PDB file of C-alpha atoms in Angstrom:
ATOM      1  CA  MET A  31       0.000   0.000   0.000  1.00 44.00           C
ATOM      2  CA  THR A  32       1.350   3.409  -1.026  1.00 50.00           C
ATOM      3  CA  VAL A  33       1.161   6.105   1.629  1.00 55.00           C
ATOM      4  CA  ARG A  34       0.911   9.588   0.160  1.00 69.00           C
ATOM      5  CA  THR A  35       2.816  12.478   1.656  1.00 81.00           C
ATOM      6  CA  PRO A  36       0.387  14.850   3.418  1.00 93.00           C
ATOM      7  CA  TYR A  37      -0.771  17.620   1.098  1.00 97.00           C
ATOM      8  CA  LEU A  38       1.091  20.917   1.412  1.00 98.00           C
ATOM      9  CA  GLY A  39       0.156  23.649  -1.054  1.00 98.00           C
ATOM     10  CA  ARG A  40       0.929  27.318  -1.415  1.00 98.00           C
ATOM     11  CA  PHE A  41      -0.075  30.620  -2.980  1.00 98.00           C
ATOM     12  CA  ALA A  42       2.914  32.738  -3.974  1.00 97.00           C
ATOM     13  CA  PRO A  43       1.981  36.221  -5.225  1.00 96.00           C
ATOM     14  CA  SER A  44       4.447  38.916  -6.232  1.00 94.00           C
ATOM     15  CA  PRO A  45       3.955  42.247  -4.396  1.00 95.00           C
ATOM     16  CA  THR A  46       3.890  44.337  -7.572  1.00 91.00           C
ATOM     17  CA  GLY A  47       0.472  45.720  -6.669  1.00 90.00           C
ATOM     18  CA  PRO A  48      -2.858  44.596  -5.200  1.00 92.00           C
ATOM     19  CA  LEU A  49      -4.447  41.329  -6.296  1.00 92.00           C
ATOM     20  CA  HIS A  50      -6.658  41.441  -9.392  1.00 91.00           C
ATOM     21  CA  ILE A  51      -9.377  38.963 -10.370  1.00 92.00           C
ATOM     22  CA  GLY A  52      -6.878  36.716 -12.186  1.00 92.00           C
ATOM     23  CA  SER A  53      -4.791  36.472  -9.010  1.00 94.00           C
ATOM     24  CA  LEU A  54      -7.939  35.690  -7.035  1.00 96.00           C
ATOM     25  CA  VAL A  55      -8.726  32.788  -9.375  1.00 97.00           C
ATOM     26  CA  ALA A  56      -5.271  31.283  -8.762  1.00 97.00           C
ATOM     27  CA  ALA A  57      -5.492  31.861  -4.999  1.00 98.00           C
ATOM     28  CA  MET A  58      -8.976  30.359  -4.824  1.00 98.00           C
ATOM     29  CA  ALA A  59      -7.975  27.257  -6.784  1.00 98.00           C
ATOM     30  CA  SER A  60      -4.904  26.607  -4.653  1.00 98.00           C
ATOM     31  CA  TYR A  61      -6.813  27.217  -1.412  1.00 98.00           C
ATOM     32  CA  LEU A  62      -9.682  24.934  -2.383  1.00 98.00           C
ATOM     33  CA  ASP A  63      -7.336  22.208  -3.558  1.00 98.00           C
ATOM     34  CA  ALA A  64      -5.673  22.177  -0.155  1.00 98.00           C
ATOM     35  CA  LYS A  65      -9.053  22.053   1.606  1.00 97.00           C
ATOM     36  CA  VAL A  66     -10.404  19.247  -0.573  1.00 97.00           C
ATOM     37  CA  HIS A  67      -7.304  17.168   0.169  1.00 97.00           C
ATOM     38  CA  HIS A  68      -7.363  17.982   3.906  1.00 96.00           C
ATOM     39  CA  GLY A  69      -3.971  19.616   3.593  1.00 97.00           C
ATOM     40  CA  GLN A  70      -2.220  22.809   4.576  1.00 98.00           C
ATOM     41  CA  TRP A  71      -2.023  26.033   2.572  1.00 98.00           C
ATOM     42  CA  LEU A  72       0.950  28.367   2.857  1.00 98.00           C
ATOM     43  CA  VAL A  73       1.422  31.915   1.601  1.00 98.00           C
ATOM     44  CA  ARG A  74       4.787  33.037   0.272  1.00 98.00           C
ATOM     45  CA  ILE A  75       5.453  36.588  -0.912  1.00 97.00           C
ATOM     46  CA  GLU A  76       7.678  36.363  -3.997  1.00 95.00           C
ATOM     47  CA  ASP A  77       9.451  39.697  -3.631  1.00 93.00           C
ATOM     48  CA  VAL A  78      12.822  38.595  -4.986  1.00 89.00           C
ATOM     49  CA  ASP A  79      12.461  41.058  -7.913  1.00 84.00           C
ATOM     50  CA  GLY A  80      13.144  44.202  -5.889  1.00 77.00           C
ATOM     51  CA  ASP A  81      12.732  46.652  -8.775  1.00 80.00           C
ATOM     52  CA  ARG A  82       9.101  45.676  -9.347  1.00 85.00           C
ATOM     53  CA  ASN A  83       7.944  45.563  -5.734  1.00 89.00           C
ATOM     54  CA  VAL A  84       5.394  48.170  -4.669  1.00 90.00           C
ATOM     55  CA  ALA A  85       5.610  49.428  -1.097  1.00 91.00           C
ATOM     56  CA  GLY A  86       2.764  48.066   1.014  1.00 93.00           C
ATOM     57  CA  ALA A  87       1.495  45.709  -1.687  1.00 94.00           C
ATOM     58  CA  ASP A  88       2.366  42.629   0.355  1.00 95.00           C
ATOM     59  CA  GLN A  89       0.213  43.774   3.275  1.00 96.00           C
ATOM     60  CA  HIS A  90      -2.638  44.674   0.911  1.00 95.00           C
ATOM     61  CA  ILE A  91      -2.444  41.164  -0.602  1.00 96.00           C
ATOM     62  CA  LEU A  92      -2.533  39.496   2.808  1.00 97.00           C
ATOM     63  CA  ALA A  93      -5.461  41.660   3.942  1.00 96.00           C
ATOM     64  CA  SER A  94      -7.403  40.843   0.749  1.00 96.00           C
ATOM     65  CA  LEU A  95      -6.922  37.111   1.262  1.00 97.00           C
ATOM     66  CA  GLN A  96      -8.203  37.393   4.809  1.00 96.00           C
ATOM     67  CA  ARG A  97     -11.182  39.509   3.750  1.00 96.00           C
ATOM     68  CA  CYS A  98     -12.066  36.751   1.292  1.00 96.00           C
ATOM     69  CA  GLY A  99     -11.940  34.166   4.080  1.00 96.00           C
ATOM     70  CA  MET A 100      -8.713  32.499   2.915  1.00 97.00           C
ATOM     71  CA  HIS A 101      -6.658  31.854   6.038  1.00 96.00           C
ATOM     72  CA  TRP A 102      -3.182  30.411   5.640  1.00 98.00           C
ATOM     73  CA  ASP A 103      -1.391  27.898   7.823  1.00 97.00           C
ATOM     74  CA  GLY A 104       1.808  28.825   9.647  1.00 95.00           C
ATOM     75  CA  GLU A 105       3.768  32.011   9.093  1.00 96.00           C
ATOM     76  CA  VAL A 106       3.892  33.984   5.857  1.00 97.00           C
ATOM     77  CA  SER A 107       7.334  33.832   4.220  1.00 96.00           C
ATOM     78  CA  TRP A 108       9.117  36.436   2.068  1.00 95.00           C
ATOM     79  CA  GLN A 109      11.621  35.430  -0.616  1.00 95.00           C
ATOM     80  CA  SER A 110      13.788  38.445   0.147  1.00 92.00           C
ATOM     81  CA  ARG A 111      14.559  36.882   3.535  1.00 92.00           C
ATOM     82  CA  ARG A 112      15.660  33.565   2.009  1.00 93.00           C
ATOM     83  CA  THR A 113      18.520  34.613  -0.274  1.00 93.00           C
ATOM     84  CA  GLY A 114      21.015  32.456   1.624  1.00 95.00           C
ATOM     85  CA  LEU A 115      19.141  29.380   0.389  1.00 97.00           C
ATOM     86  CA  TYR A 116      19.526  30.515  -3.223  1.00 97.00           C
ATOM     87  CA  GLN A 117      23.250  31.039  -2.751  1.00 96.00           C
ATOM     88  CA  GLN A 118      23.555  27.505  -1.359  1.00 97.00           C
ATOM     89  CA  ALA A 119      21.704  26.135  -4.398  1.00 98.00           C
ATOM     90  CA  LEU A 120      24.035  28.061  -6.710  1.00 97.00           C
ATOM     91  CA  GLN A 121      27.034  26.451  -5.029  1.00 97.00           C
ATOM     92  CA  GLN A 122      25.409  23.026  -5.325  1.00 98.00           C
ATOM     93  CA  LEU A 123      24.939  23.496  -9.077  1.00 98.00           C
ATOM     94  CA  GLY A 124      28.679  24.097  -9.348  1.00 94.00           C
ATOM     95  CA  GLY A 125      30.192  23.820 -12.806  1.00 93.00           C
ATOM     96  CA  LEU A 126      26.805  23.744 -14.537  1.00 97.00           C
ATOM     97  CA  VAL A 127      26.573  27.510 -13.921  1.00 97.00           C
ATOM     98  CA  TYR A 128      28.486  30.018 -16.023  1.00 95.00           C
ATOM     99  CA  PRO A 129      28.618  33.805 -16.418  1.00 94.00           C
ATOM    100  CA  CYS A 130      26.973  35.311 -19.489  1.00 93.00           C
ATOM    101  CA  GLY A 131      27.826  38.705 -20.954  1.00 88.00           C
ATOM    102  CA  CYS A 132      25.086  38.841 -23.604  1.00 86.00           C
ATOM    103  CA  SER A 133      22.415  41.533 -23.709  1.00 77.00           C
ATOM    104  CA  ARG A 134      18.835  40.789 -24.768  1.00 73.00           C
ATOM    105  CA  LYS A 135      19.490  42.620 -28.047  1.00 74.00           C
ATOM    106  CA  GLU A 136      22.487  40.435 -28.789  1.00 66.00           C
ATOM    107  CA  ILE A 137      20.453  37.299 -28.065  1.00 66.00           C
ATOM    108  CA  ALA A 138      17.637  38.579 -30.303  1.00 66.00           C
ATOM    109  CA  ASP A 139      20.112  39.331 -33.094  1.00 61.00           C
ATOM    110  CA  SER A 140      21.473  35.797 -32.838  1.00 59.00           C
ATOM    111  CA  GLN A 141      18.042  34.396 -33.758  1.00 57.00           C
ATOM    112  CA  LEU A 142      18.739  35.428 -37.351  1.00 54.00           C
ATOM    113  CA  THR A 143      21.120  32.481 -37.649  1.00 55.00           C
ATOM    114  CA  LEU A 144      18.709  29.929 -36.164  1.00 53.00           C
ATOM    115  CA  THR A 145      16.085  27.774 -37.838  1.00 52.00           C
ATOM    116  CA  GLY A 146      13.049  25.799 -36.741  1.00 51.00           C
ATOM    117  CA  ARG A 147      11.731  26.123 -33.197  1.00 52.00           C
ATOM    118  CA  GLN A 148      14.739  28.051 -31.971  1.00 49.00           C
ATOM    119  CA  ALA A 149      14.021  30.804 -34.491  1.00 48.00           C
ATOM    120  CA  GLN A 150      10.508  31.241 -33.117  1.00 47.00           C
ATOM    121  CA  ALA A 151      11.483  32.287 -29.586  1.00 56.00           C
ATOM    122  CA  LEU A 152      14.256  34.058 -27.729  1.00 66.00           C
ATOM    123  CA  ILE A 153      16.422  30.961 -27.311  1.00 81.00           C
ATOM    124  CA  TYR A 154      19.877  31.489 -25.873  1.00 84.00           C
ATOM    125  CA  PRO A 155      22.400  30.163 -28.435  1.00 83.00           C
ATOM    126  CA  GLY A 156      25.121  29.308 -25.893  1.00 85.00           C
ATOM    127  CA  THR A 157      27.437  32.177 -26.821  1.00 86.00           C
ATOM    128  CA  CYS A 158      29.175  32.297 -23.422  1.00 91.00           C
ATOM    129  CA  ARG A 159      28.876  28.591 -22.573  1.00 90.00           C
ATOM    130  CA  HIS A 160      32.614  28.005 -23.017  1.00 88.00           C
ATOM    131  CA  GLY A 161      33.796  31.334 -21.618  1.00 87.00           C
ATOM    132  CA  LEU A 162      33.295  35.058 -22.028  1.00 83.00           C
ATOM    133  CA  ALA A 163      34.517  36.565 -25.275  1.00 75.00           C
ATOM    134  CA  PRO A 164      37.389  39.088 -24.998  1.00 79.00           C
ATOM    135  CA  GLY A 165      36.095  42.436 -23.793  1.00 74.00           C
ATOM    136  CA  LYS A 166      32.854  40.946 -22.433  1.00 76.00           C
ATOM    137  CA  SER A 167      31.876  41.417 -18.780  1.00 80.00           C
ATOM    138  CA  ALA A 168      29.690  38.991 -16.875  1.00 81.00           C
ATOM    139  CA  ARG A 169      26.050  40.068 -16.625  1.00 86.00           C
ATOM    140  CA  ALA A 170      23.822  37.132 -15.725  1.00 92.00           C
ATOM    141  CA  LEU A 171      24.473  33.585 -14.528  1.00 96.00           C
ATOM    142  CA  ARG A 172      23.112  30.810 -16.724  1.00 96.00           C
ATOM    143  CA  LEU A 173      22.533  27.098 -16.159  1.00 97.00           C
ATOM    144  CA  LYS A 174      23.751  24.633 -18.756  1.00 96.00           C
ATOM    145  CA  VAL A 175      21.114  22.448 -20.388  1.00 96.00           C
ATOM    146  CA  PRO A 176      22.344  19.128 -21.871  1.00 94.00           C
ATOM    147  CA  GLN A 177      22.948  19.310 -25.619  1.00 91.00           C
ATOM    148  CA  ALA A 178      23.312  15.638 -26.575  1.00 89.00           C
ATOM    149  CA  PRO A 179      21.079  13.868 -26.028  1.00 92.00           C
ATOM    150  CA  HIS A 180      18.477  16.603 -25.812  1.00 93.00           C
ATOM    151  CA  CYS A 181      17.014  17.354 -22.397  1.00 95.00           C
ATOM    152  CA  VAL A 182      13.308  16.537 -22.761  1.00 96.00           C
ATOM    153  CA  LEU A 183      11.125  16.844 -19.650  1.00 96.00           C
ATOM    154  CA  HIS A 184       7.695  15.209 -19.341  1.00 96.00           C
ATOM    155  CA  PHE A 185       5.044  15.681 -16.670  1.00 96.00           C
ATOM    156  CA  ASP A 186       1.326  15.086 -16.187  1.00 95.00           C
ATOM    157  CA  ASP A 187      -0.550  18.244 -15.333  1.00 96.00           C
ATOM    158  CA  ARG A 188      -3.711  17.552 -13.363  1.00 96.00           C
ATOM    159  CA  TRP A 189      -5.711  20.084 -15.415  1.00 95.00           C
ATOM    160  CA  ALA A 190      -3.998  20.168 -18.818  1.00 93.00           C
ATOM    161  CA  GLY A 191      -2.956  16.519 -19.039  1.00 94.00           C
ATOM    162  CA  PRO A 192       0.380  15.242 -20.399  1.00 94.00           C
ATOM    163  CA  ALA A 193       2.941  17.937 -21.239  1.00 95.00           C
ATOM    164  CA  SER A 194       6.540  17.941 -22.380  1.00 95.00           C
ATOM    165  CA  GLN A 195       9.241  20.350 -23.456  1.00 96.00           C
ATOM    166  CA  ASP A 196      12.620  19.961 -25.127  1.00 95.00           C
ATOM    167  CA  LEU A 197      14.723  22.321 -23.017  1.00 95.00           C
ATOM    168  CA  THR A 198      17.662  22.004 -25.393  1.00 93.00           C
ATOM    169  CA  ASP A 199      15.709  23.054 -28.481  1.00 90.00           C
ATOM    170  CA  GLU A 200      12.989  25.258 -26.971  1.00 91.00           C
ATOM    171  CA  VAL A 201      14.707  27.047 -24.068  1.00 92.00           C
ATOM    172  CA  GLY A 202      18.485  26.702 -24.067  1.00 92.00           C
ATOM    173  CA  ASP A 203      20.745  27.566 -21.144  1.00 94.00           C
ATOM    174  CA  PHE A 204      18.561  29.719 -18.898  1.00 95.00           C
ATOM    175  CA  VAL A 205      19.199  32.485 -16.394  1.00 95.00           C
ATOM    176  CA  ILE A 206      19.268  31.685 -12.676  1.00 96.00           C
ATOM    177  CA  ARG A 207      20.672  35.036 -11.514  1.00 95.00           C
ATOM    178  CA  ARG A 208      19.843  38.097 -13.530  1.00 93.00           C
ATOM    179  CA  ALA A 209      22.066  40.873 -14.825  1.00 90.00           C
ATOM    180  CA  ASP A 210      20.601  43.247 -12.192  1.00 91.00           C
ATOM    181  CA  GLY A 211      21.780  40.896  -9.436  1.00 91.00           C
ATOM    182  CA  PHE A 212      18.335  39.562  -8.503  1.00 93.00           C
ATOM    183  CA  TRP A 213      17.746  35.823  -8.318  1.00 95.00           C
ATOM    184  CA  ALA A 214      15.695  34.507 -11.217  1.00 95.00           C
ATOM    185  CA  TYR A 215      12.187  33.234 -10.564  1.00 95.00           C
ATOM    186  CA  GLN A 216      13.022  29.729 -11.798  1.00 96.00           C
ATOM    187  CA  LEU A 217      15.695  29.113  -9.181  1.00 97.00           C
ATOM    188  CA  ALA A 218      13.973  30.897  -6.295  1.00 97.00           C
ATOM    189  CA  VAL A 219      10.652  29.098  -6.705  1.00 97.00           C
ATOM    190  CA  VAL A 220      12.283  25.664  -6.904  1.00 98.00           C
ATOM    191  CA  VAL A 221      14.454  26.265  -3.848  1.00 98.00           C
ATOM    192  CA  ASP A 222      11.537  27.657  -1.828  1.00 97.00           C
ATOM    193  CA  ASP A 223       9.139  24.867  -2.764  1.00 98.00           C
ATOM    194  CA  GLY A 224      11.770  22.297  -1.865  1.00 98.00           C
ATOM    195  CA  ALA A 225      12.708  23.961   1.436  1.00 97.00           C
ATOM    196  CA  GLN A 226       9.060  24.284   2.465  1.00 97.00           C
ATOM    197  CA  GLY A 227       8.179  20.727   1.445  1.00 97.00           C
ATOM    198  CA  ILE A 228       5.496  21.749  -1.039  1.00 98.00           C
ATOM    199  CA  THR A 229       3.794  18.649  -2.467  1.00 98.00           C
ATOM    200  CA  ASP A 230       1.191  20.253  -4.742  1.00 97.00           C
ATOM    201  CA  ILE A 231       1.447  23.387  -6.871  1.00 98.00           C
ATOM    202  CA  VAL A 232      -1.760  24.973  -8.162  1.00 98.00           C
ATOM    203  CA  ARG A 233      -1.193  28.105 -10.265  1.00 97.00           C
ATOM    204  CA  GLY A 234      -2.072  29.825 -13.540  1.00 96.00           C
ATOM    205  CA  ALA A 235      -1.528  28.238 -16.937  1.00 95.00           C
ATOM    206  CA  ASP A 236       0.806  31.090 -17.894  1.00 93.00           C
ATOM    207  CA  LEU A 237       3.414  29.254 -15.790  1.00 95.00           C
ATOM    208  CA  LEU A 238       2.932  25.892 -17.493  1.00 96.00           C
ATOM    209  CA  ASP A 239       5.854  26.650 -19.816  1.00 94.00           C
ATOM    210  CA  SER A 240       8.130  27.294 -16.810  1.00 96.00           C
ATOM    211  CA  THR A 241       7.496  23.882 -15.280  1.00 97.00           C
ATOM    212  CA  PRO A 242      10.098  21.877 -17.282  1.00 97.00           C
ATOM    213  CA  ARG A 243      12.859  24.270 -16.246  1.00 97.00           C
ATOM    214  CA  GLN A 244      11.780  23.810 -12.652  1.00 98.00           C
ATOM    215  CA  LEU A 245      11.714  20.026 -13.040  1.00 98.00           C
ATOM    216  CA  TYR A 246      15.272  20.153 -14.387  1.00 98.00           C
ATOM    217  CA  LEU A 247      16.420  22.232 -11.422  1.00 98.00           C
ATOM    218  CA  GLN A 248      14.663  19.859  -9.023  1.00 98.00           C
ATOM    219  CA  GLN A 249      16.599  16.957 -10.534  1.00 98.00           C
ATOM    220  CA  LEU A 250      19.933  18.751 -10.235  1.00 98.00           C
ATOM    221  CA  LEU A 251      19.279  19.830  -6.637  1.00 98.00           C
ATOM    222  CA  GLY A 252      17.952  16.443  -5.543  1.00 98.00           C
ATOM    223  CA  LEU A 253      14.502  17.793  -4.684  1.00 98.00           C
ATOM    224  CA  PRO A 254      11.245  15.840  -4.950  1.00 96.00           C
ATOM    225  CA  ARG A 255       8.881  16.596  -7.829  1.00 97.00           C
ATOM    226  CA  PRO A 256       5.577  18.166  -6.713  1.00 97.00           C
ATOM    227  CA  SER A 257       2.256  17.532  -8.394  1.00 96.00           C
ATOM    228  CA  TYR A 258       1.148  20.347 -10.743  1.00 97.00           C
ATOM    229  CA  LEU A 259      -2.224  21.796 -11.654  1.00 97.00           C
ATOM    230  CA  HIS A 260      -2.345  24.837 -13.944  1.00 97.00           C
ATOM    231  CA  VAL A 261      -5.733  26.552 -14.089  1.00 97.00           C
ATOM    232  CA  PRO A 262      -6.766  28.707 -17.087  1.00 94.00           C
ATOM    233  CA  VAL A 263      -5.833  32.371 -16.836  1.00 92.00           C
ATOM    234  CA  VAL A 264      -8.293  35.248 -16.929  1.00 88.00           C
ATOM    235  CA  THR A 265      -7.856  37.460 -19.989  1.00 79.00           C
ATOM    236  CA  ASN A 266      -8.941  40.962 -20.937  1.00 71.00           C
ATOM    237  CA  GLU A 267     -10.998  41.974 -23.976  1.00 66.00           C
ATOM    238  CA  GLN A 268      -7.862  41.865 -26.153  1.00 62.00           C
ATOM    239  CA  GLY A 269      -7.192  38.270 -25.125  1.00 61.00           C
ATOM    240  CA  GLU A 270      -4.201  39.237 -22.991  1.00 61.00           C
ATOM    241  CA  LYS A 271      -3.605  37.659 -19.601  1.00 67.00           C
ATOM    242  CA  LEU A 272      -4.776  39.971 -16.832  1.00 61.00           C
ATOM    243  CA  SER A 273      -1.758  41.480 -15.110  1.00 64.00           C
ATOM    244  CA  LYS A 274      -0.537  44.747 -13.700  1.00 61.00           C
ATOM    245  CA  GLN A 275       1.268  45.312 -17.010  1.00 62.00           C
ATOM    246  CA  THR A 276      -2.014  45.051 -18.958  1.00 56.00           C
ATOM    247  CA  GLY A 277      -3.838  47.386 -16.591  1.00 59.00           C
ATOM    248  CA  ALA A 278      -5.675  44.856 -14.447  1.00 70.00           C
ATOM    249  CA  MET A 279      -7.540  46.558 -11.622  1.00 81.00           C
ATOM    250  CA  ALA A 280      -7.562  45.480  -7.971  1.00 86.00           C
ATOM    251  CA  PHE A 281     -10.603  43.437  -7.007  1.00 89.00           C
ATOM    252  CA  ASP A 282     -10.549  44.586  -3.369  1.00 89.00           C
ATOM    253  CA  HIS A 283     -11.306  48.242  -2.753  1.00 87.00           C
ATOM    254  CA  GLY A 284     -12.471  47.811   0.817  1.00 86.00           C
ATOM    255  CA  ALA A 285     -16.135  47.223  -0.041  1.00 84.00           C
ATOM    256  CA  ALA A 286     -18.434  45.397   2.352  1.00 90.00           C
ATOM    257  CA  PRO A 287     -17.926  41.596   2.466  1.00 90.00           C
ATOM    258  CA  GLN A 288     -21.199  40.924   0.631  1.00 92.00           C
ATOM    259  CA  GLN A 289     -20.105  43.242  -2.189  1.00 92.00           C
ATOM    260  CA  LEU A 290     -16.688  41.567  -2.352  1.00 94.00           C
ATOM    261  CA  LEU A 291     -18.455  38.232  -2.601  1.00 96.00           C
ATOM    262  CA  GLN A 292     -20.743  39.332  -5.439  1.00 94.00           C
ATOM    263  CA  ASP A 293     -18.221  41.343  -7.439  1.00 93.00           C
ATOM    264  CA  ALA A 294     -15.131  39.138  -7.131  1.00 95.00           C
ATOM    265  CA  MET A 295     -15.464  35.790  -5.385  1.00 97.00           C
ATOM    266  CA  LEU A 296     -18.532  34.432  -7.178  1.00 97.00           C
ATOM    267  CA  PRO A 297     -17.213  35.488 -10.634  1.00 95.00           C
ATOM    268  CA  ALA A 298     -13.861  33.835  -9.819  1.00 96.00           C
ATOM    269  CA  ALA A 299     -15.658  30.646  -8.829  1.00 97.00           C
ATOM    270  CA  ARG A 300     -17.669  30.673 -12.060  1.00 96.00           C
ATOM    271  CA  PHE A 301     -14.468  31.058 -14.054  1.00 96.00           C
ATOM    272  CA  LEU A 302     -13.184  27.889 -12.362  1.00 97.00           C
ATOM    273  CA  GLY A 303     -16.331  26.001 -13.320  1.00 96.00           C
ATOM    274  CA  MET A 304     -18.251  26.319 -10.051  1.00 97.00           C
ATOM    275  CA  ALA A 305     -21.755  27.766 -10.343  1.00 93.00           C
ATOM    276  CA  LEU A 306     -22.222  28.781  -6.719  1.00 95.00           C
ATOM    277  CA  GLN A 307     -24.923  30.754  -4.948  1.00 92.00           C
ATOM    278  CA  ALA A 308     -24.132  32.359  -1.586  1.00 94.00           C
ATOM    279  CA  ASP A 309     -24.894  35.577   0.256  1.00 93.00           C
ATOM    280  CA  GLN A 310     -22.215  35.225   2.944  1.00 96.00           C
ATOM    281  CA  ILE A 311     -18.514  34.441   2.635  1.00 97.00           C
ATOM    282  CA  ASP A 312     -18.682  31.539   5.103  1.00 96.00           C
ATOM    283  CA  ALA A 313     -21.521  30.015   3.101  1.00 97.00           C
ATOM    284  CA  PHE A 314     -19.508  30.497  -0.079  1.00 98.00           C
ATOM    285  CA  TRP A 315     -16.650  28.364   1.205  1.00 98.00           C
ATOM    286  CA  ARG A 316     -18.970  25.658   2.528  1.00 97.00           C
ATOM    287  CA  ALA A 317     -20.376  25.328  -0.974  1.00 97.00           C
ATOM    288  CA  ALA A 318     -17.064  25.825  -2.778  1.00 98.00           C
ATOM    289  CA  VAL A 319     -15.169  22.886  -1.254  1.00 98.00           C
ATOM    290  CA  PRO A 320     -17.516  20.151  -2.589  1.00 97.00           C
ATOM    291  CA  ALA A 321     -17.902  22.102  -5.840  1.00 97.00           C
ATOM    292  CA  TRP A 322     -14.125  22.053  -6.363  1.00 98.00           C
ATOM    293  CA  ALA A 323     -14.076  18.334  -5.586  1.00 97.00           C
ATOM    294  CA  GLN A 324     -16.558  17.894  -8.433  1.00 96.00           C
ATOM    295  CA  VAL A 325     -14.387  19.974 -10.772  1.00 96.00           C
ATOM    296  CA  LEU A 326     -11.428  17.730  -9.920  1.00 96.00           C
ATOM    297  CA  ARG A 327     -13.370  14.580 -10.733  1.00 93.00           C
ATOM    298  CA  ASN A 328     -13.700  15.789 -14.312  1.00 88.00           C
ATOM    299  CA  LEU A 329      -9.991  16.492 -14.812  1.00 89.00           C
ATOM    300  CA  PRO A 330      -7.705  14.208 -16.869  1.00 77.00           C
ATOM    301  CA  ASN A 331      -5.365  13.568 -13.935  1.00 76.00           C
ATOM    302  CA  PRO A 332      -7.102  13.620 -10.528  1.00 74.00           C
ATOM    303  CA  ARG A 333      -4.720  13.547  -7.572  1.00 73.00           C
TER     304      ARG A 333
END
C-alpha cells in the first residue's frame, strides 16, 4: 500500500500591486485544492524582484486574502529573507553555472542564424557557454542544459494533461541570476518549494511553460517533484492575460464583504467552473469545497 505524503500547497503572489481577479482565481484554486485534500495552505510573498515591488502591496495582498476568508497555515514567508538558500543552491549546481555577458538585443540578433523552433522564440544560443569573449563582462548567470542527447522533460498536469518540453531546443541555457543581481524566478521558486516541502502546486496556466525548467532544477538539486495543476488564466478583452502590465484593476477596494463576494469571489468561482450561490462568505466556502471536488473529478489527472 502506497502512503501519500500529506498535502502541502501554497499561494505565492508577487507584491507588484494589489491582487486582481486573475490572481484571485489562482489563490482560490490553490486554497480549495488544499481544503479538498485535507492539507495545509501556505502563503509566500515572492518579492525577490526588488525593482518591481510596490511598497505596502504585500500587506494589501494578505489583507485581501483574509477579507475573502482564505486563512493560511503557519507564518507567511518572504523570498527576500531567504537569499542564503539561493546562494547555497548556486554552489550546489557548481560547474553547470556560467557567467553570461550577452544583452537581450544580442540574443535577439542571434536568432537570425537559427532555424526551426529556436528561431521562433528568444532561445539562448550558448554564446558564453565556453567562456566570455574578450572584452565581455559577466552580466547574468546561466545554467547549462544538456545538448546531446536533448534534455526533454515530461510531466502530467492535473488540469492540462500530459505535457513535455525539449529544453535544449525550446529554451536553451537559462538564467538563474539576472544581470541586475536579482535571483531569477526559476531558481527561487524551486528552492523555496523544496525547502518548504510543497507537495502540490496549483497556479495559472501562464506558468505551465516554466514547469520543465523547474523540473530540471529539481533533478539537479535532488529535490522531490511536486504535483502540478495549472488553471486557465483570466484574460482581458484583447485576449491578454490579466496582469498589472495590462492594466488589471484590484478586485478589493475595501467594499463590504457581501459586495466583495458578489463582485469578485462568485465570478472567480464561475471562471473555475463552479456555479455557486451564496450571500455570505462563510456560506460560499462551505459550498465551494464540494464544488471544487466535483471539478477535480472531471480532470484528466485527478490527484
